[in-house]
Amino acid sequence: MKRFATLFNAIDQSTKTTVKVAALAAYFSEAEDADKLWTVALFSGRRPKRAVTTTRLREWAAEVADVPLWLFEDSYAIVGDLAETIALVLPPNTTSDNRSLSQWIADLRGLADVDEPERKAFVLDAWRRLGGTERFVFNKLITGGFRVGISQKLMTRALAKSTAKPEPEMAHRLMGNWHPDTDTWHSLIEAEDASADASRPYPFYLAYALEDGPENLDTPEDWRAEWKWDGIRGQLILRDGSYFVWSRGEELMTDRFPELARAIDHLPSGTVLDGELLVWLPDAAQPASFNALQARIGRKTVPKKLLTESPVVLHAYDLLEWEGQDIRDMPFAERRALLEAACADLPVDAPVKLSPQLKFSTWDDLATLRATAREENAEGLMLKRADSPYLSGRKKGDWWKWKLDPLTIDAVMIYAQSGSGRRANLFTDFTFAVRNGDDLVPFTKAYSGLTDAEFRKITAWVKKNTLQRFGPVRQVTPHHVFEIAFEGIQASTRHKSGVALRFPRMKRWRQDKPLAEANTLDDLNEMLRIYG
Amino acid sequence: MTRTPVLTFTENGIYCPAGDFYIDPWRPVDRALITHGHADHSRWGMGRYLATHAALPVMRHRLGEITADGIAYGEVRQIGGAKVSYHPAGHVPGSAQIRVEVDGEIWVASGDYKVVDDGLSEAFEPVRCHHFITESTFGLPVFRWEDQATIAAQINGWWAACKAAGKTAFLGAYSLGKAQRLITMLDPDIGPILTHTAVENTNRVMREQGIALPDTVLADADIKPKEYPGAIVIAPPSALSSAWARKFGPQETGFASGWMAVRGIRRRRAGDRGFIISDHADWSGLLEAIKLTEAENIYVTHGYTDIFTRYLNDNGWQAQVVPTQFEGETLDQGEEA
């Protein structure tokens, strides 16, 4: 555990990627295989089966720290991380311990077979033995979620460096369903045949946002355009007569989308599609809103009624594997031709559809098309270079997303709450209102979009202009006007204002605008009528 | 019969009707009793100031021409109907808690304080009272400071590692108090200690009043960094990313603050290292101080006021939140606190 804690500190303390990669690579060339495997697992979001509930952890921590539970919970709300809060409130450790990372994990796994008093004794003993980062890491092993500023990309680079294998191969090896309980360091990283697992997805290729429009992208003929759908990116894998659905976040979501099983009837095994999962009713001209899809994502098993009300269809826009061959190196135009051929004979009710390419000959044509994206329930356009291979991760140059400009409204800040974690000592969570006669009607919250300097400034202002406190929330003098940007607006019975916004954020602090120039409830309702 | 409280909380600050004076007021008043020289407690524009002899030089340096009178720790002054004395708060050199007694009822306004002895400030002295006004900047049980010697070893270890890597170590700290405390913690055998102008100005004032500080070199705009290999530079946080700092070439930055205890805040600062050291009391320090006063009535002025007050009320004190304009330890707003 000491070695892992040292690695964790080295990565956590530095903001420089070269330092992080060097620390990881050094660790990979020194540590035991079992520890290395768990390190890769932890940094890619895998974790040991939870041995203790977080409810118990909180109770025990409060007890050992001799603070009431409410005080522990309030502290947690401010620190923003349970494992860290526990590590901080407990008294200093009184002894030390030499168990390795994987030994600790094995011991934690053993807790599944013992009763609660014994579990408690184990955890309390660990807290006495481990201090500082080691204690934090131990808690994280139970609570999960190592967010350490090490991206999959950096870890891949470090692994490639210490094993002398190419980065794309390493990225592919790390994808999918592996777990330290079932795989070894050798089978995952070193073995020759890494594609044994039928469910293993390819790393997703991600686009950067096109900030200034496409005029600088050379000639339009070299580019292909599609709608950028407002769904979830998914990879549909058909291999060995089975199907697997992966989200971009590398979550296996097969069970959530049982309707996609029928893809096996229409497409051959050895096919991997990249596309957008959308709720799309059989006769509809456009996909349903993201809200409908959200109802589906939330359910691990899907009731029949929901399947009928909100059927999911994969709108395929790329083909990564065909006839069992990885074709990611092929130019996009050729992959697309194969995709179109494969989808040519799909029946109308198949759960896979071809996402159309948009015809245009000039960038002006494309701009005109983009302006109609909202009518198609799309977020904007995707631009892909015709000769581009399917790369892994976010790379600049061959793929761009050209999103619609967001909708905006000028609103008045009326409540402020301090943030947690990174923003624990700043007011960052605000509630905004529109004017309605002499009243102010709250309609959205927003947390992001200001610079650190602006957050500091507004924090100082909030402290001096608090009218009333409701627990952590402060009502402030209505004074400051902010331009709120958002991606969509919908009617909602859950909100007092009657609307719900999608992705609201602060676009600008309108220090030039007095309160009287903020938008009104009528303006908001008009936006709902047009865009809702 | 209800009697007038010894201290009241007004728009201008903490007010004593019996003595017709304010403590650390934030608006101009005739007579101001000042706990210490930090800008949120010692503001410009008061008719008359009263502070400890040790706090006055820095206040004069910062506020310019002021009408001010000095008082020794423990010396008792009669102001109107109030008996007033100053007692060490351990926050920064010269800092004080102000004890006010009227007709046998004793109140203490503690300003900012810490209970551990930093070897530089006059050590915190508990003052028994009936009513205690406290801060709660770090009034959560997650804040627990380690020994000064442990932190000194961390800072010196980091400085030595920077030196070995051919880098200059930049340590961000407030120019009044924290900077001087850090300077006394440094191991001068590692290399030269350079100071930003704002820090060195305060050093000079303190040296002139007889406070012993290790040797430092002023790093002003004309400094030639090459002449000071392996140096550590103490500067206000706001100066760390300036053109002046960039002149020093390869460098690492560290921040020294109680806020560094929280990983999220440490990461937001995006420095290379965070050292957990504060001139404010940690959770157990606050509780210890309050217990030592034997006061039953506690007024919580700044920090995690709601939470800290609730805890005190649950544990037998009569506590309430008193909104003030004191800021405690801020990481971001310039160099003051």
mmCIF file of N, CA and C in Angstrom, chain A residues 8 12-13 15-16 67-68 70-71 74-75 78-79 84-85 88-91 136 147-149 421-426 452 456 460 469 471, chain B residues 140-142 144 251 259 261-273 283 304-307 310-311 314 321 323 325 327 331-333:
data_model
loop_
_atom_site.group_PDB
_atom_site.id
_atom_site.type_symbol
_atom_site.label_atom_id
_atom_site.label_comp_id
_atom_site.label_asym_id
_atom_site.label_seq_id
_atom_site.Cartn_x
_atom_site.Cartn_y
_atom_site.Cartn_z
ATOM 1 N N PHE A 8 0.240 7.478 -5.866
ATOM 2 C CA PHE A 8 -0.947 8.326 -5.844
ATOM 3 C C PHE A 8 -0.562 9.776 -5.554
ATOM 4 N N ASP A 12 -1.085 12.928 -7.898
ATOM 5 C CA ASP A 12 -2.041 13.899 -7.389
ATOM 6 C C ASP A 12 -1.408 15.273 -7.192
ATOM 7 N N GLN A 13 -0.129 15.294 -6.834
ATOM 8 C CA GLN A 13 0.526 16.557 -6.537
ATOM 9 C C GLN A 13 0.945 17.308 -7.782
ATOM 10 N N THR A 15 0.770 18.736 -11.755
ATOM 11 C CA THR A 15 -0.150 19.124 -12.806
ATOM 12 C C THR A 15 0.464 18.829 -14.171
ATOM 13 N N LYS A 16 1.658 18.271 -14.171
ATOM 14 C CA LYS A 16 2.349 18.069 -15.435
ATOM 15 C C LYS A 16 2.216 16.615 -15.899
ATOM 16 N N VAL A 67 -17.638 12.511 16.736
ATOM 17 C CA VAL A 67 -18.457 13.644 16.308
ATOM 18 C C VAL A 67 -19.851 13.107 15.980
ATOM 19 N N PRO A 68 -20.892 13.924 16.168
ATOM 20 C CA PRO A 68 -22.236 13.457 15.813
ATOM 21 C C PRO A 68 -22.338 13.204 14.306
ATOM 22 N N TRP A 70 -24.572 14.056 12.144
ATOM 23 C CA TRP A 70 -24.931 15.216 11.293
ATOM 24 C C TRP A 70 -23.707 16.054 10.973
ATOM 25 N N LEU A 71 -22.788 16.138 11.937
ATOM 26 C CA LEU A 71 -21.589 16.947 11.725
ATOM 27 C C LEU A 71 -20.675 16.261 10.709
ATOM 28 N N ASP A 74 -22.344 16.972 7.370
ATOM 29 C CA ASP A 74 -22.111 18.361 6.934
ATOM 30 C C ASP A 74 -20.677 18.544 6.440
ATOM 31 N N SER A 75 -19.739 17.889 7.128
ATOM 32 C CA SER A 75 -18.339 17.988 6.703
ATOM 33 C C SER A 75 -18.151 17.331 5.337
ATOM 34 N N ILE A 78 -19.111 19.429 2.476
ATOM 35 C CA ILE A 78 -18.155 20.484 2.130
ATOM 36 C C ILE A 78 -16.899 19.906 1.485
ATOM 37 N N VAL A 79 -16.405 18.806 2.023
ATOM 38 C CA VAL A 79 -15.199 18.202 1.438
ATOM 39 C C VAL A 79 -15.531 17.589 0.081
ATOM 40 N N GLU A 84 -12.224 10.787 1.577
ATOM 41 C CA GLU A 84 -11.356 11.836 2.106
ATOM 42 C C GLU A 84 -11.885 12.374 3.431
ATOM 43 N N THR A 85 -13.200 12.573 3.518
ATOM 44 C CA THR A 85 -13.787 13.080 4.761
ATOM 45 C C THR A 85 -13.458 12.136 5.910
ATOM 46 N N LEU A 88 -9.882 12.351 6.966
ATOM 47 C CA LEU A 88 -9.550 13.587 7.679
ATOM 48 C C LEU A 88 -10.115 13.642 9.096
ATOM 49 N N VAL A 89 -11.333 13.124 9.320
ATOM 50 C CA VAL A 89 -11.924 13.295 10.664
ATOM 51 C C VAL A 89 -11.349 12.317 11.692
ATOM 52 N N LEU A 90 -10.829 11.187 11.220
ATOM 53 C CA LEU A 90 -10.338 10.191 12.177
ATOM 54 C C LEU A 90 -9.087 10.688 12.897
ATOM 55 N N PRO A 91 -8.882 10.236 14.145
ATOM 56 C CA PRO A 91 -7.632 10.595 14.825
ATOM 57 C C PRO A 91 -6.434 9.984 14.100
ATOM 58 N N PHE A 136 -6.660 7.217 3.067
ATOM 59 C CA PHE A 136 -7.554 7.699 2.011
ATOM 60 C C PHE A 136 -7.721 6.616 0.930
ATOM 61 N N ARG A 147 -10.660 9.370 -8.583
ATOM 62 C CA ARG A 147 -10.468 10.387 -9.617
ATOM 63 C C ARG A 147 -9.161 11.094 -9.301
ATOM 64 N N VAL A 148 -8.161 10.812 -10.094
ATOM 65 C CA VAL A 148 -6.833 11.233 -9.691
ATOM 66 C C VAL A 148 -6.155 12.074 -10.766
ATOM 67 N N GLY A 149 -6.941 12.562 -11.726
ATOM 68 C CA GLY A 149 -6.333 13.379 -12.769
ATOM 69 C C GLY A 149 -5.424 12.574 -13.661
ATOM 70 N N GLY A 421 -15.707 19.952 -2.635
ATOM 71 C CA GLY A 421 -14.476 19.478 -3.251
ATOM 72 C C GLY A 421 -13.622 20.637 -3.725
ATOM 73 N N ARG A 422 -13.349 20.657 -5.005
ATOM 74 C CA ARG A 422 -12.469 21.685 -5.570
ATOM 75 C C ARG A 422 -12.922 23.102 -5.240
ATOM 76 N N ARG A 423 -14.231 23.265 -5.022
ATOM 77 C CA ARG A 423 -14.735 24.619 -4.831
ATOM 78 C C ARG A 423 -15.296 24.807 -3.435
ATOM 79 N N ALA A 424 -14.733 24.083 -2.463
ATOM 80 C CA ALA A 424 -15.332 24.058 -1.128
ATOM 81 C C ALA A 424 -15.382 25.426 -0.462
ATOM 82 N N ASN A 425 -14.498 26.322 -0.786
ATOM 83 C CA ASN A 425 -14.549 27.617 -0.098
ATOM 84 C C ASN A 425 -15.031 28.749 -1.008
ATOM 85 N N LEU A 426 -15.757 28.385 -2.049
ATOM 86 C CA LEU A 426 -16.315 29.408 -2.936
ATOM 87 C C LEU A 426 -17.817 29.193 -3.097
ATOM 88 N N ASP A 452 -12.379 31.268 -12.316
ATOM 89 C CA ASP A 452 -12.087 31.253 -10.888
ATOM 90 C C ASP A 452 -12.114 32.664 -10.312
ATOM 91 N N ARG A 456 -14.479 34.022 -7.319
ATOM 92 C CA ARG A 456 -13.966 34.670 -6.108
ATOM 93 C C ARG A 456 -14.689 35.991 -5.859
ATOM 94 N N ALA A 460 -17.196 36.902 -2.624
ATOM 95 C CA ALA A 460 -17.037 38.036 -1.712
ATOM 96 C C ALA A 460 -18.336 38.837 -1.662
ATOM 97 N N ARG A 469 -30.466 32.925 5.531
ATOM 98 C CA ARG A 469 -29.778 31.652 5.343
ATOM 99 C C ARG A 469 -30.764 30.515 5.534
ATOM 100 N N GLY A 471 -29.967 26.805 5.942
ATOM 101 C CA GLY A 471 -28.904 25.808 5.951
ATOM 102 C C GLY A 471 -27.747 26.329 5.121
ATOM 103 N N LEU B 140 -14.575 22.852 11.331
ATOM 104 C CA LEU B 140 -15.096 21.535 10.934
ATOM 105 C C LEU B 140 -14.105 20.485 11.426
ATOM 106 N N PRO B 141 -14.602 19.304 11.812
ATOM 107 C CA PRO B 141 -13.677 18.300 12.364
ATOM 108 C C PRO B 141 -12.685 17.730 11.341
ATOM 109 N N VAL B 142 -12.843 18.084 10.066
ATOM 110 C CA VAL B 142 -11.866 17.597 9.080
ATOM 111 C C VAL B 142 -10.566 18.402 9.138
ATOM 112 N N ARG B 144 -7.430 19.467 11.044
ATOM 113 C CA ARG B 144 -6.618 19.010 12.159
ATOM 114 C C ARG B 144 -5.162 19.267 11.772
ATOM 115 N N GLN B 251 10.839 26.285 -12.067
ATOM 116 C CA GLN B 251 10.408 26.502 -10.689
ATOM 117 C C GLN B 251 9.260 25.578 -10.331
ATOM 118 N N TRP B 259 -6.274 25.569 4.180
ATOM 119 C CA TRP B 259 -7.177 25.044 3.140
ATOM 120 C C TRP B 259 -6.569 23.895 2.378
ATOM 121 N N ALA B 261 -5.623 21.294 3.379
ATOM 122 C CA ALA B 261 -6.046 20.008 3.930
ATOM 123 C C ALA B 261 -7.059 19.328 3.017
ATOM 124 N N VAL B 262 -7.794 20.115 2.248
ATOM 125 C CA VAL B 262 -8.830 19.540 1.386
ATOM 126 C C VAL B 262 -8.259 19.329 -0.008
ATOM 127 N N ARG B 263 -8.294 18.078 -0.450
ATOM 128 C CA ARG B 263 -7.662 17.708 -1.703
ATOM 129 C C ARG B 263 -8.220 18.510 -2.877
ATOM 130 N N GLY B 264 -9.534 18.701 -2.884
ATOM 131 C CA GLY B 264 -10.154 19.423 -3.983
ATOM 132 C C GLY B 264 -9.614 20.847 -4.108
ATOM 133 N N ILE B 265 -9.435 21.504 -2.975
ATOM 134 C CA ILE B 265 -8.931 22.881 -2.998
ATOM 135 C C ILE B 265 -7.472 22.890 -3.425
ATOM 136 N N ARG B 266 -6.731 21.905 -2.926
ATOM 137 C CA ARG B 266 -5.323 21.777 -3.318
ATOM 138 C C ARG B 266 -5.216 21.660 -4.824
ATOM 139 N N ARG B 267 -6.094 20.850 -5.407
ATOM 140 C CA ARG B 267 -6.026 20.621 -6.845
ATOM 141 C C ARG B 267 -6.473 21.837 -7.627
ATOM 142 N N ARG B 268 -7.451 22.579 -7.087
ATOM 143 C CA ARG B 268 -7.910 23.759 -7.804
ATOM 144 C C ARG B 268 -6.811 24.815 -7.878
ATOM 145 N N ARG B 269 -5.987 24.894 -6.819
ATOM 146 C CA ARG B 269 -4.908 25.872 -6.842
ATOM 147 C C ARG B 269 -3.865 25.531 -7.898
ATOM 148 N N ALA B 270 -3.816 24.265 -8.284
ATOM 149 C CA ALA B 270 -2.911 23.848 -9.351
ATOM 150 C C ALA B 270 -1.456 24.196 -9.083
ATOM 151 N N GLY B 271 -1.082 24.300 -7.819
ATOM 152 C CA GLY B 271 0.340 24.438 -7.509
ATOM 153 C C GLY B 271 0.965 23.051 -7.510
ATOM 154 N N ASP B 272 2.270 22.989 -7.281
ATOM 155 C CA ASP B 272 2.899 21.681 -7.236
ATOM 156 C C ASP B 272 2.706 21.022 -5.874
ATOM 157 N N ARG B 273 2.728 21.816 -4.825
ATOM 158 C CA ARG B 273 2.578 21.243 -3.484
ATOM 159 C C ARG B 273 1.703 22.124 -2.598
ATOM 160 N N TRP B 283 -10.025 22.533 14.369
ATOM 161 C CA TRP B 283 -11.243 22.137 15.083
ATOM 162 C C TRP B 283 -10.985 21.968 16.583
ATOM 163 N N TYR B 304 -17.155 28.587 9.236
ATOM 164 C CA TYR B 304 -18.285 27.657 9.135
ATOM 165 C C TYR B 304 -19.239 27.917 10.306
ATOM 166 N N THR B 305 -19.797 29.128 10.328
ATOM 167 C CA THR B 305 -20.519 29.608 11.500
ATOM 168 C C THR B 305 -21.734 28.756 11.849
ATOM 169 N N ASP B 306 -22.548 28.397 10.837
ATOM 170 C CA ASP B 306 -23.788 27.674 11.129
ATOM 171 C C ASP B 306 -23.498 26.315 11.756
ATOM 172 N N ILE B 307 -22.560 25.607 11.160
ATOM 173 C CA ILE B 307 -22.248 24.260 11.627
ATOM 174 C C ILE B 307 -21.611 24.312 13.014
ATOM 175 N N ARG B 310 -24.131 25.191 15.714
ATOM 176 C CA ARG B 310 -25.033 24.078 16.035
ATOM 177 C C ARG B 310 -24.325 23.079 16.959
ATOM 178 N N TYR B 311 -23.064 22.802 16.640
ATOM 179 C CA TYR B 311 -22.310 21.858 17.464
ATOM 180 C C TYR B 311 -22.189 22.385 18.898
ATOM 181 N N ASP B 314 -25.477 22.049 20.723
ATOM 182 C CA ASP B 314 -25.757 20.652 21.073
ATOM 183 C C ASP B 314 -24.921 20.194 22.256
ATOM 184 N N VAL B 321 -24.773 32.761 15.753
ATOM 185 C CA VAL B 321 -23.991 33.297 14.640
ATOM 186 C C VAL B 321 -24.115 34.809 14.638
ATOM 187 N N PRO B 323 -23.184 37.770 12.059
ATOM 188 C CA PRO B 323 -22.584 38.089 10.758
ATOM 189 C C PRO B 323 -21.600 39.253 10.882
ATOM 190 N N GLN B 325 -17.910 41.172 8.777
ATOM 191 C CA GLN B 325 -17.197 41.261 7.496
ATOM 192 C C GLN B 325 -15.777 40.743 7.619
ATOM 193 N N GLU B 327 -12.891 37.927 7.283
ATOM 194 C CA GLU B 327 -12.777 36.958 6.194
ATOM 195 C C GLU B 327 -12.020 35.689 6.547
ATOM 196 N N LEU B 331 -7.782 32.030 0.420
ATOM 197 C CA LEU B 331 -6.696 31.548 -0.413
ATOM 198 C C LEU B 331 -6.511 32.431 -1.613
ATOM 199 N N ASP B 332 -7.598 33.078 -2.006
ATOM 200 C CA ASP B 332 -7.614 33.637 -3.344
ATOM 201 C C ASP B 332 -7.545 35.143 -3.405
ATOM 202 N N GLN B 333 -8.057 35.813 -2.355
ATOM 203 C CA GLN B 333 -8.205 37.245 -2.517
ATOM 204 C C GLN B 333 -6.936 37.979 -2.141
#
